[in-house]
Amino acid sequence: MSQTSCSSQPLPVFNRCTPLDISCYAKFAEAVVTFVSDNSVLHRLIAGVAASKEIIIGLCVLALVLSMILMVIIRYISAVLVWILTSLVVLGSLAGTSVLWWLYIDHRLYGNDTSTKVVKEEVDVSRDNGQALLVYAIAATVFTIILLLLMLFMRKRVALTIALFHVAGKVFIHLPLLTLQPFVTFLALLLFWIYWILVLLFLGTTGNPVQNEETGLTEFRLTGPLQYLTWYHAVGLVWISEFILACQQMTVAGAVVTYYFTRDKNRLPMTPILSSVLRLVRYHLGTVAKGSFIITLVKIPRLILMYIHNQLKGKENACARCLLKTCICCLWCLEKCLNYLNQNAYAATAINSTSFCTSARDAFVILVENALRVATINAVGDFVLFLGKILIVTSTAFAGVLLLNYQRDYAEWLLPLIIVCLFAFLVAHCFLSIFEIVVDVLFLCFAIDTKYNDGTPGKEFFMDKALMEFVESSRRLERAVERGRSRVKEAVSEGAEMKPMKKIKMPGVCWVLASYQFCNLIPVLPAFIFSVTSSSDLRSCPLDFLSSQSKI
């Protein structure tokens, strides 16, 4: 080992030289203080943090409390938020389209008035601008029409999102310990990361000591099979981190499934979350390990490609850069899809107590059968939760501005506010992510409940009253639509009977009737094709949970 600048003997820690003399640390601290003192801006920022440490701690606690409160009261404000956001999006699209057309018309009128007074170059530029405005206006018009059609056809499914948010709020009232899941998960991740860093330090000093001739320091170089341990350790970091997050999802899914399929909510188990953890440890650790390993198989190549892209930045050609970005984007999308499918597979495992592959298959079938509902819940629900995060961050930042107002040096506000806002967003993201998991699990339970039960004696629904009202309103609307279709059929049949067969010389009527019957078959064609191509065990999900409620 090389000697340090201090006169004391080094203390080996992880085969590194650590001075024993306190004066060495004093000199280092003095150097840091000198650097901070010389930099006036950094000195003022650190001084602002030191002077506002009590306020920062208080604001962090405020963000924590606001996140917990929002998870409970979002059931009351979800309807208002959803419809306000829907109205704002539609009005914003209409306003943007109108402004673009107004600019295009104004540009055409202005160009026609001044085309004789400007030079040829300006005329060309004006023509290009007009064409660009026309393209923008047409694109905005198409987008607005598509958006209006989506809002028209998906308005019922927006009501389902609101009902799910309402029931999710009730879940947190009956299962308040769910709010502690982010803390437990963060603690588990923190302990694992500390362990991972310690092992990495040991790996860094494992191998054969070799003295560097240029610096004179001793380096440890891994040889043989030991040189692959670093890569193995890196893969373990990703896999175990995903495993811990998957355990959280499985625990939440088990507790929510217990809540949903218990008819009398007053007879819930004393500790449904603890029961879910015990079932996870006893039966489903392999399921969680397999799901997290699949995510690792997709994430590792994406991280490698990102590393290659950063290393080759500015050196590769445009084609290679585009290809790398495309591969990274595709792997990212695949990872997100697999994450969502894994989460629903864990919920199906909690319901049926089946293996990972079987649960993933059953969950995929349910999601495909309810594709429009899934799209609506993900689009509207995620946007509402994102607004909830923004609400918590802005409320915490506003409180911070009010509390820091006594400091007239506004430059000292910057770092405390940044720390508070980052912490508030992190806390809001952790808590509302649990809320999002609860909503997704509730939707899967609702889809399975409506698929295998119809409300008749012996097949009663397990769902909450809010979801029951949504089902009843949907059935009333379907009955009204069926009555309208039957009246149309009767009118068409009566019109056909009034004319003799020999006088019917209009083949168009036959085409109209055939087209009408084909349109009636369109909704059932996917289900028919799926039932023919799928196996018998895929069509008949056992749903042991529904058949025997005592298995929870």
Coordinates of C-alpha atoms in Angstrom, one line a residue:
M1 CA 0.0 0.0 0.0
S2 CA 1.1 3.5 -0.7
Q3 CA 1.7 5.9 2.2
T4 CA -0.7 8.9 2.5
S5 CA 0.4 12.5 3.0
C6 CA -0.3 12.2 6.8
S7 CA 2.3 10.7 9.1
S8 CA 0.0 8.1 10.6
Q9 CA -0.1 4.5 9.6
P10 CA -3.0 3.5 7.3
L11 CA -5.8 1.3 8.5
P12 CA -6.8 -1.3 5.9
V13 CA -10.6 -1.2 5.2
F14 CA -11.6 -3.2 2.1
N15 CA -7.9 -3.3 1.3
R16 CA -7.9 0.5 1.0
C17 CA -5.7 3.0 2.9
T18 CA -7.7 4.9 5.5
P19 CA -5.7 7.4 7.7
L20 CA -5.8 7.0 11.5
D21 CA -4.8 10.6 12.3
I22 CA -7.7 12.9 12.9
S23 CA -5.8 15.8 11.4
C24 CA -6.2 14.3 7.9
Y25 CA -10.0 14.5 8.2
A26 CA -9.7 17.9 9.6
K27 CA -7.6 19.1 6.7
F28 CA -10.2 17.6 4.3
A29 CA -13.0 19.3 6.1
E30 CA -11.1 22.6 6.0
A31 CA -10.5 22.2 2.3
V32 CA -14.3 21.7 1.7
V33 CA -15.1 24.7 3.9
T34 CA -12.6 26.8 2.0
F35 CA -14.1 25.8 -1.4
V36 CA -17.6 26.5 -0.3
S37 CA -16.6 29.9 1.2
D38 CA -14.8 30.9 -2.0
N39 CA -17.8 30.1 -4.1
S40 CA -20.3 32.8 -3.0
V41 CA -23.3 31.3 -4.8
L42 CA -22.7 27.8 -3.4
H43 CA -22.1 29.3 0.1
R44 CA -25.4 31.2 0.0
L45 CA -27.3 28.1 -1.2
I46 CA -25.9 25.9 1.5
A47 CA -26.5 28.6 4.1
G48 CA -30.1 28.8 3.0
V49 CA -30.5 25.0 3.5
A50 CA -28.9 25.2 6.9
A51 CA -31.1 28.1 8.0
S52 CA -34.3 26.4 6.7
K53 CA -33.7 22.8 7.9
E54 CA -36.7 22.9 10.2
I55 CA -38.9 24.2 7.5
I56 CA -37.6 21.6 5.0
I57 CA -38.4 18.8 7.4
G58 CA -41.9 20.2 8.1
L59 CA -42.7 20.5 4.4
C60 CA -41.5 16.9 3.8
V61 CA -43.9 15.8 6.5
L62 CA -46.6 17.9 4.9
A63 CA -46.1 16.2 1.5
L64 CA -46.4 12.9 3.3
V65 CA -49.6 13.8 5.0
L66 CA -51.1 15.3 1.8
S67 CA -50.3 12.1 -0.1
M68 CA -52.1 10.0 2.5
I69 CA -55.1 12.3 2.5
L70 CA -55.3 12.4 -1.3
M71 CA -55.5 8.6 -1.4
V72 CA -58.6 8.6 0.7
I73 CA -60.4 11.7 -0.6
I74 CA -59.8 11.0 -4.3
R75 CA -62.9 8.9 -4.3
Y76 CA -64.9 12.1 -3.7
I77 CA -63.2 14.4 -6.3
S78 CA -62.5 11.8 -9.0
A79 CA -65.7 12.5 -10.9
V80 CA -65.2 16.2 -10.9
L81 CA -61.6 15.9 -12.0
V82 CA -62.4 13.4 -14.7
W83 CA -65.2 15.4 -16.3
I84 CA -63.3 18.7 -15.9
L85 CA -60.2 17.3 -17.6
T86 CA -62.3 15.7 -20.3
S87 CA -64.1 19.0 -21.0
L88 CA -60.8 21.0 -20.9
V89 CA -59.1 18.5 -23.4
V90 CA -62.1 18.8 -25.8
L91 CA -62.4 22.5 -25.5
G92 CA -58.6 22.9 -25.9
S93 CA -58.6 20.8 -29.0
L94 CA -61.5 22.8 -30.6
A95 CA -59.9 26.1 -29.6
G96 CA -56.5 25.0 -31.0
T97 CA -58.0 23.8 -34.3
S98 CA -60.1 27.1 -34.6
V99 CA -57.0 29.2 -34.0
L100 CA -55.0 27.3 -36.6
W101 CA -57.7 27.7 -39.3
W102 CA -58.1 31.4 -38.4
L103 CA -54.3 31.9 -38.8
Y104 CA -54.4 30.1 -42.1
I105 CA -57.3 32.2 -43.4
D106 CA -55.7 35.4 -42.1
H107 CA -52.5 34.5 -43.8
R108 CA -54.2 33.8 -47.1
L109 CA -56.0 37.1 -47.0
Y110 CA -52.8 39.0 -46.0
G111 CA -50.8 37.2 -48.6
N112 CA -53.3 38.1 -51.4
D113 CA -53.3 41.8 -50.4
T114 CA -49.5 42.2 -50.3
S115 CA -48.3 39.8 -52.9
T116 CA -47.8 42.5 -55.4
K117 CA -45.7 44.7 -53.1
V118 CA -43.1 42.2 -51.9
V119 CA -40.1 40.6 -53.6
K120 CA -40.1 37.0 -55.0
E121 CA -38.2 35.5 -52.0
E122 CA -40.8 36.8 -49.6
V123 CA -43.6 35.5 -51.7
D124 CA -42.0 32.0 -51.6
V125 CA -41.6 32.2 -47.8
S126 CA -45.2 33.3 -47.4
R127 CA -46.4 30.4 -49.6
D128 CA -44.4 27.9 -47.5
N129 CA -45.8 29.3 -44.3
G130 CA -49.3 29.1 -45.7
Q131 CA -48.8 25.5 -46.7
A132 CA -47.4 24.7 -43.2
L133 CA -50.4 26.3 -41.5
L134 CA -52.8 24.4 -43.8
V135 CA -51.1 21.1 -42.8
Y136 CA -51.2 22.0 -39.1
A137 CA -54.8 22.9 -39.3
I138 CA -55.8 19.7 -41.2
A139 CA -53.8 17.6 -38.7
A140 CA -55.4 19.4 -35.7
T141 CA -58.9 18.9 -37.3
V142 CA -58.3 15.2 -37.8
F143 CA -57.0 14.9 -34.2
T144 CA -60.0 16.8 -32.8
I145 CA -62.5 14.6 -34.8
I146 CA -60.8 11.4 -33.5
L147 CA -60.8 12.8 -30.0
L148 CA -64.5 13.6 -30.1
L149 CA -65.3 10.2 -31.5
L150 CA -63.3 8.5 -28.7
M151 CA -65.0 10.6 -26.1
L152 CA -68.4 9.7 -27.6
F153 CA -67.8 6.0 -27.6
M154 CA -65.8 5.8 -24.4
R155 CA -68.0 8.0 -22.2
K156 CA -69.5 4.9 -20.4
R157 CA -66.1 3.6 -19.7
V158 CA -65.1 6.9 -18.1
A159 CA -67.9 6.2 -15.7
L160 CA -66.3 2.9 -14.9
T161 CA -63.0 4.7 -14.1
I162 CA -64.8 7.0 -11.7
A163 CA -66.5 4.0 -10.0
L164 CA -63.2 2.2 -9.6
F165 CA -61.6 5.3 -8.1
H166 CA -64.5 5.5 -5.6
V167 CA -64.1 1.8 -4.6
A168 CA -60.3 2.2 -4.3
G169 CA -60.9 5.0 -1.8
K170 CA -63.0 2.6 0.2
V171 CA -60.2 0.0 0.1
F172 CA -57.8 2.3 1.8
I173 CA -60.4 3.1 4.5
H174 CA -60.9 -0.6 5.2
L175 CA -57.2 -1.5 4.7
P176 CA -55.3 1.5 6.1
L177 CA -52.1 -0.5 6.4
L178 CA -51.8 -0.3 2.6
T179 CA -50.4 3.2 3.1
L180 CA -47.4 1.7 4.8
Q181 CA -46.4 -0.4 1.8
P182 CA -44.2 2.4 0.2
F183 CA -42.2 2.6 3.4
V184 CA -41.7 -1.1 3.7
T185 CA -40.7 -1.4 0.0
F186 CA -38.3 1.6 0.3
L187 CA -36.7 0.1 3.4
A188 CA -36.2 -3.3 1.7
L189 CA -34.7 -1.6 -1.4
L190 CA -32.4 0.5 0.8
L191 CA -31.1 -2.4 2.8
F192 CA -30.5 -4.4 -0.4
W193 CA -28.7 -1.5 -2.1
I194 CA -26.4 -1.1 0.9
Y195 CA -25.7 -4.8 0.8
W196 CA -25.0 -4.6 -2.9
I197 CA -22.6 -1.7 -2.5
L198 CA -20.7 -3.6 0.2
V199 CA -20.4 -6.6 -2.0
L200 CA -19.2 -4.4 -4.9
L201 CA -16.5 -3.0 -2.6
F202 CA -15.3 -6.5 -1.8
L203 CA -15.3 -7.4 -5.5
G204 CA -13.3 -4.3 -6.2
T205 CA -10.5 -5.5 -3.9
T206 CA -10.7 -9.2 -5.0
G207 CA -8.0 -10.6 -7.2
N208 CA -4.3 -10.3 -7.7
P209 CA -2.6 -7.2 -6.4
V210 CA -0.6 -5.5 -9.2
Q211 CA 1.4 -2.3 -8.8
N212 CA 0.8 0.4 -11.3
E213 CA 4.1 1.6 -12.7
E214 CA 2.9 5.1 -13.6
T215 CA 1.2 6.0 -10.3
G216 CA 2.9 3.6 -8.0
L217 CA -0.4 2.5 -6.5
T218 CA -1.5 -1.1 -6.0
E219 CA -4.4 -2.2 -8.1
F220 CA -6.5 -5.4 -7.8
R221 CA -7.2 -7.1 -11.1
L222 CA -9.7 -9.9 -11.5
T223 CA -8.5 -12.9 -13.5
G224 CA -10.2 -16.1 -14.6
P225 CA -13.8 -16.7 -13.6
L226 CA -13.7 -13.9 -11.1
Q227 CA -13.8 -11.3 -13.8
Y228 CA -17.4 -12.2 -14.7
L229 CA -18.6 -11.7 -11.1
T230 CA -19.1 -8.0 -11.6
W231 CA -21.5 -8.7 -14.5
Y232 CA -23.3 -11.3 -12.4
H233 CA -23.5 -8.8 -9.5
A234 CA -25.0 -6.1 -11.9
V235 CA -27.7 -8.5 -13.1
G236 CA -28.5 -9.3 -9.5
L237 CA -29.0 -5.6 -8.8
V238 CA -31.7 -5.4 -11.4
W239 CA -33.3 -8.7 -10.7
I240 CA -33.6 -8.4 -6.9
S241 CA -34.8 -4.8 -7.2
E242 CA -37.5 -5.9 -9.6
F243 CA -38.2 -8.9 -7.2
I244 CA -38.8 -6.6 -4.3
L245 CA -41.1 -4.3 -6.3
A246 CA -43.0 -7.4 -7.5
C247 CA -43.4 -8.6 -3.9
Q248 CA -45.1 -5.3 -3.1
Q249 CA -47.5 -5.7 -6.1
M250 CA -48.3 -9.3 -5.1
T251 CA -49.0 -8.2 -1.5
V252 CA -51.3 -5.4 -2.5
A253 CA -53.1 -7.6 -5.0
G254 CA -53.7 -10.3 -2.4
A255 CA -55.1 -7.8 0.1
V256 CA -57.4 -6.1 -2.5
V257 CA -58.6 -9.5 -3.8
T258 CA -59.5 -10.5 -0.2
Y259 CA -61.5 -7.2 0.1
Y260 CA -63.3 -7.5 -3.2
F261 CA -64.5 -11.1 -2.8
T262 CA -65.6 -10.7 0.7
R263 CA -69.4 -9.9 0.5
D264 CA -69.7 -8.6 4.1
K265 CA -67.0 -6.0 4.5
N266 CA -67.5 -6.0 8.2
R267 CA -66.2 -9.6 8.3
L268 CA -62.9 -8.9 6.7
P269 CA -59.9 -10.7 8.2
M270 CA -58.1 -8.9 11.0
T271 CA -54.9 -8.6 9.1
P272 CA -55.5 -9.1 5.3
I273 CA -52.2 -7.6 4.4
L274 CA -50.3 -9.8 6.8
S275 CA -52.2 -12.8 5.4
S276 CA -51.3 -11.8 1.9
V277 CA -47.6 -11.6 2.9
L278 CA -47.8 -15.1 4.4
R279 CA -49.4 -16.5 1.3
L280 CA -46.7 -14.8 -0.8
V281 CA -43.9 -16.3 1.2
R282 CA -45.4 -19.8 1.4
Y283 CA -46.8 -20.2 -2.1
H284 CA -45.9 -17.5 -4.6
L285 CA -42.3 -16.6 -4.3
G286 CA -41.5 -18.6 -7.5
T287 CA -44.2 -16.7 -9.3
V288 CA -42.8 -13.4 -8.3
A289 CA -39.2 -14.5 -9.1
K290 CA -40.2 -15.6 -12.6
G291 CA -42.1 -12.4 -13.3
S292 CA -39.2 -10.2 -12.1
F293 CA -36.7 -12.3 -14.1
I294 CA -38.7 -11.7 -17.3
I295 CA -38.5 -7.9 -16.7
T296 CA -34.8 -8.3 -16.1
L297 CA -34.3 -10.1 -19.4
V298 CA -35.8 -7.0 -21.2
K299 CA -34.2 -4.3 -19.0
I300 CA -30.6 -5.5 -19.3
P301 CA -30.4 -5.3 -23.1
R302 CA -32.0 -1.9 -23.0
L303 CA -29.4 -0.6 -20.4
I304 CA -26.6 -2.1 -22.5
L305 CA -27.9 -0.3 -25.6
M306 CA -28.2 2.9 -23.7
Y307 CA -24.6 2.6 -22.5
I308 CA -23.5 1.9 -26.1
H309 CA -25.4 4.9 -27.3
N310 CA -23.8 7.2 -24.7
Q311 CA -20.4 5.9 -25.5
L312 CA -20.8 6.4 -29.3
K313 CA -22.5 9.8 -29.0
G314 CA -21.1 12.1 -31.7
K315 CA -19.2 9.2 -33.4
E316 CA -21.9 7.1 -35.0
N317 CA -23.7 8.0 -38.2
A318 CA -27.3 9.0 -38.4
C319 CA -28.5 5.5 -39.4
A320 CA -26.8 3.8 -36.5
R321 CA -28.1 6.5 -34.1
C322 CA -31.7 6.1 -35.3
L323 CA -31.4 2.3 -35.1
L324 CA -30.1 2.4 -31.5
K325 CA -32.8 4.8 -30.4
T326 CA -35.5 2.7 -32.1
C327 CA -34.3 -0.5 -30.3
I328 CA -34.1 1.3 -27.0
C329 CA -37.7 2.7 -27.5
C330 CA -39.0 -0.7 -28.5
L331 CA -37.5 -2.4 -25.5
W332 CA -38.8 0.3 -23.2
C333 CA -42.3 -0.2 -24.6
L334 CA -42.0 -4.0 -24.2
E335 CA -40.8 -3.5 -20.6
K336 CA -43.9 -1.4 -19.8
C337 CA -46.3 -3.9 -21.4
L338 CA -44.7 -6.8 -19.5
N339 CA -44.8 -4.8 -16.3
Y340 CA -48.5 -4.2 -16.7
L341 CA -49.1 -7.9 -17.7
N342 CA -47.1 -9.1 -14.7
Q343 CA -49.1 -6.9 -12.3
N344 CA -52.3 -8.4 -13.6
A345 CA -50.8 -11.9 -13.5
Y346 CA -50.0 -11.4 -9.8
A347 CA -53.7 -10.4 -9.3
A348 CA -54.9 -13.5 -11.2
T349 CA -52.5 -15.6 -9.0
A350 CA -54.0 -14.1 -5.9
I351 CA -57.5 -15.0 -7.2
N352 CA -56.9 -18.5 -8.6
S353 CA -53.7 -19.6 -6.8
T354 CA -52.3 -20.7 -10.2
S355 CA -48.8 -20.6 -11.6
F356 CA -47.3 -17.6 -13.2
C357 CA -47.8 -18.7 -16.8
T358 CA -51.4 -19.8 -16.3
S359 CA -52.2 -16.6 -14.4
A360 CA -50.6 -14.5 -17.1
R361 CA -52.6 -16.3 -19.8
D362 CA -55.9 -15.8 -17.9
A363 CA -55.1 -12.2 -17.2
F364 CA -54.2 -11.6 -20.9
V365 CA -57.5 -13.1 -22.0
I366 CA -59.5 -10.9 -19.6
L367 CA -57.6 -7.7 -20.7
V368 CA -58.1 -8.5 -24.4
E369 CA -61.9 -9.0 -23.8
N370 CA -62.0 -5.6 -22.1
A371 CA -59.5 -3.7 -24.3
L372 CA -61.5 -0.5 -24.5
R373 CA -62.1 -0.4 -20.8
V374 CA -58.4 -1.0 -20.1
A375 CA -57.4 1.8 -22.5
T376 CA -59.9 4.2 -20.8
I377 CA -58.8 3.4 -17.3
N378 CA -55.1 3.7 -18.2
A379 CA -55.5 7.0 -20.1
V380 CA -58.0 8.8 -17.8
G381 CA -56.9 7.2 -14.5
D382 CA -53.1 7.8 -15.1
F383 CA -53.8 11.4 -16.1
V384 CA -55.9 12.0 -12.9
L385 CA -53.2 10.4 -10.8
F386 CA -50.5 12.6 -12.5
L387 CA -52.6 15.6 -11.7
G388 CA -52.7 14.4 -8.1
K389 CA -48.9 14.3 -8.0
I390 CA -48.8 17.8 -9.5
L391 CA -51.3 19.0 -6.9
I392 CA -49.2 17.6 -4.0
V393 CA -46.0 19.2 -5.4
T394 CA -47.6 22.6 -6.0
S395 CA -49.3 22.7 -2.6
T396 CA -46.0 21.8 -0.9
A397 CA -44.1 24.4 -2.9
F398 CA -46.7 27.1 -2.2
A399 CA -46.5 26.3 1.5
G400 CA -42.7 26.5 1.2
V401 CA -42.9 29.9 -0.4
L402 CA -45.1 31.2 2.4
L403 CA -42.8 29.8 5.1
L404 CA -39.6 30.9 3.5
N405 CA -41.0 34.4 2.9
Y406 CA -39.2 35.8 5.9
Q407 CA -35.9 35.3 4.1
R408 CA -35.4 38.4 2.0
D409 CA -32.5 36.9 0.1
Y410 CA -34.6 35.1 -2.6
A411 CA -31.5 33.3 -3.9
E412 CA -31.5 31.2 -0.7
W413 CA -35.0 29.9 -1.6
L414 CA -33.8 27.9 -4.5
L415 CA -32.1 24.8 -3.0
P416 CA -34.6 24.3 -0.1
L417 CA -37.5 24.5 -2.6
I418 CA -35.9 22.1 -5.0
I419 CA -35.3 19.6 -2.2
V420 CA -38.8 19.9 -0.9
C421 CA -40.4 19.6 -4.4
L422 CA -38.3 16.6 -5.3
F423 CA -39.2 14.9 -2.0
A424 CA -42.9 15.7 -2.5
F425 CA -42.9 14.3 -6.0
L426 CA -41.1 11.1 -4.8
V427 CA -43.6 10.6 -2.0
A428 CA -46.6 11.4 -4.2
H429 CA -45.3 9.0 -6.8
C430 CA -44.8 6.1 -4.3
F431 CA -48.3 6.5 -2.7
L432 CA -50.2 7.1 -5.9
S433 CA -48.5 4.2 -7.5
I434 CA -50.0 2.0 -4.7
F435 CA -53.4 3.6 -5.6
E436 CA -52.8 2.8 -9.2
I437 CA -52.1 -0.9 -8.4
V438 CA -55.3 -1.0 -6.3
V439 CA -57.4 0.4 -9.2
D440 CA -55.9 -2.1 -11.7
V441 CA -56.5 -5.1 -9.4
L442 CA -60.1 -3.9 -8.7
F443 CA -60.7 -3.7 -12.5
L444 CA -59.4 -7.3 -13.0
C445 CA -61.6 -8.5 -10.2
F446 CA -64.6 -6.6 -11.6
A447 CA -64.0 -8.1 -15.1
I448 CA -63.9 -11.6 -13.7
D449 CA -66.9 -11.0 -11.6
T450 CA -69.0 -9.8 -14.5
K451 CA -67.8 -12.6 -16.7
Y452 CA -68.7 -15.5 -14.4
N453 CA -71.7 -13.9 -12.5
D454 CA -74.8 -12.2 -13.7
G455 CA -76.6 -11.2 -10.5
T456 CA -79.1 -14.1 -10.5
P457 CA -79.6 -16.3 -7.5
G458 CA -76.6 -18.5 -7.1
K459 CA -74.5 -16.2 -9.2
E460 CA -74.6 -13.0 -7.2
F461 CA -72.0 -10.3 -7.8
F462 CA -69.2 -9.7 -5.4
M463 CA -68.8 -6.0 -6.5
D464 CA -69.3 -2.9 -4.5
K465 CA -72.5 -0.8 -4.7
A466 CA -70.8 1.9 -6.9
L467 CA -69.8 -0.8 -9.5
M468 CA -73.2 -2.4 -9.2
E469 CA -74.8 0.9 -10.2
F470 CA -72.5 1.1 -13.2
V471 CA -73.5 -2.4 -14.3
E472 CA -77.2 -1.6 -13.9
S473 CA -76.9 1.6 -15.9
S474 CA -75.0 -0.3 -18.6
R475 CA -77.7 -3.0 -18.7
R476 CA -80.4 -0.4 -19.0
L477 CA -78.6 1.2 -21.9
E478 CA -78.1 -2.2 -23.6
R479 CA -81.8 -3.0 -23.2
A480 CA -82.7 0.3 -24.8
V481 CA -80.4 -0.3 -27.7
E482 CA -81.9 -3.8 -28.2
R483 CA -85.4 -2.4 -28.2
G484 CA -84.4 0.1 -30.9
R485 CA -82.8 -2.7 -33.0
S486 CA -85.9 -4.9 -32.7
R487 CA -88.2 -2.0 -33.8
V488 CA -86.0 -1.5 -36.8
K489 CA -86.1 -5.2 -37.7
E490 CA -89.9 -5.2 -37.3
A491 CA -90.2 -2.1 -39.5
V492 CA -88.0 -3.6 -42.2
S493 CA -89.9 -7.0 -42.1
E494 CA -93.3 -5.3 -42.3
G495 CA -92.1 -3.2 -45.3
A496 CA -90.9 -6.3 -47.1
E497 CA -94.2 -8.2 -46.5
M498 CA -96.3 -5.3 -48.0
K499 CA -94.7 -5.8 -51.4
P500 CA -95.3 -8.8 -53.6
M501 CA -92.3 -10.9 -54.4
K502 CA -92.6 -10.5 -58.1
K503 CA -92.3 -6.7 -57.9
I504 CA -89.2 -6.6 -55.8
K505 CA -86.6 -5.6 -58.4
M506 CA -84.3 -3.7 -56.1
P507 CA -81.3 -5.8 -55.2
G508 CA -80.2 -3.0 -52.9
V509 CA -82.7 -4.0 -50.3
C510 CA -81.1 -7.4 -50.1
W511 CA -77.7 -5.8 -49.7
V512 CA -79.0 -3.6 -47.0
L513 CA -80.4 -6.5 -45.0
A514 CA -77.3 -8.6 -45.5
S515 CA -75.1 -5.6 -44.4
Y516 CA -77.3 -5.1 -41.4
Q517 CA -77.0 -8.8 -40.3
F518 CA -73.3 -8.7 -40.9
C519 CA -73.0 -5.6 -38.7
N520 CA -74.8 -7.5 -36.0
L521 CA -72.2 -10.3 -36.3
I522 CA -69.2 -8.0 -36.1
P523 CA -69.1 -7.6 -32.3
V524 CA -69.2 -11.4 -31.8
L525 CA -66.7 -12.3 -34.5
P526 CA -63.6 -11.8 -32.3
A527 CA -65.1 -13.9 -29.5
F528 CA -66.1 -16.6 -32.0
I529 CA -62.7 -16.7 -33.6
F530 CA -61.0 -16.7 -30.2
S531 CA -63.1 -19.5 -28.9
V532 CA -62.4 -21.7 -32.0
T533 CA -58.6 -21.1 -32.0
S534 CA -58.1 -21.4 -28.2
S535 CA -57.9 -24.6 -26.2
S536 CA -60.6 -25.8 -23.9
D537 CA -58.7 -25.1 -20.7
L538 CA -58.2 -21.5 -21.8
R539 CA -62.0 -21.0 -22.2
S540 CA -62.8 -22.5 -18.9
C541 CA -61.0 -20.6 -16.1
P542 CA -61.5 -22.6 -12.9
L543 CA -61.7 -19.6 -10.6
D544 CA -61.3 -21.6 -7.4
F545 CA -61.6 -18.4 -5.4
L546 CA -65.1 -17.7 -6.6
S547 CA -66.2 -21.3 -6.0
S548 CA -64.8 -21.5 -2.5
Q549 CA -64.5 -18.2 -0.7
S550 CA -62.8 -19.8 2.2
K551 CA -59.6 -20.2 0.2
I552 CA -58.7 -16.6 0.8

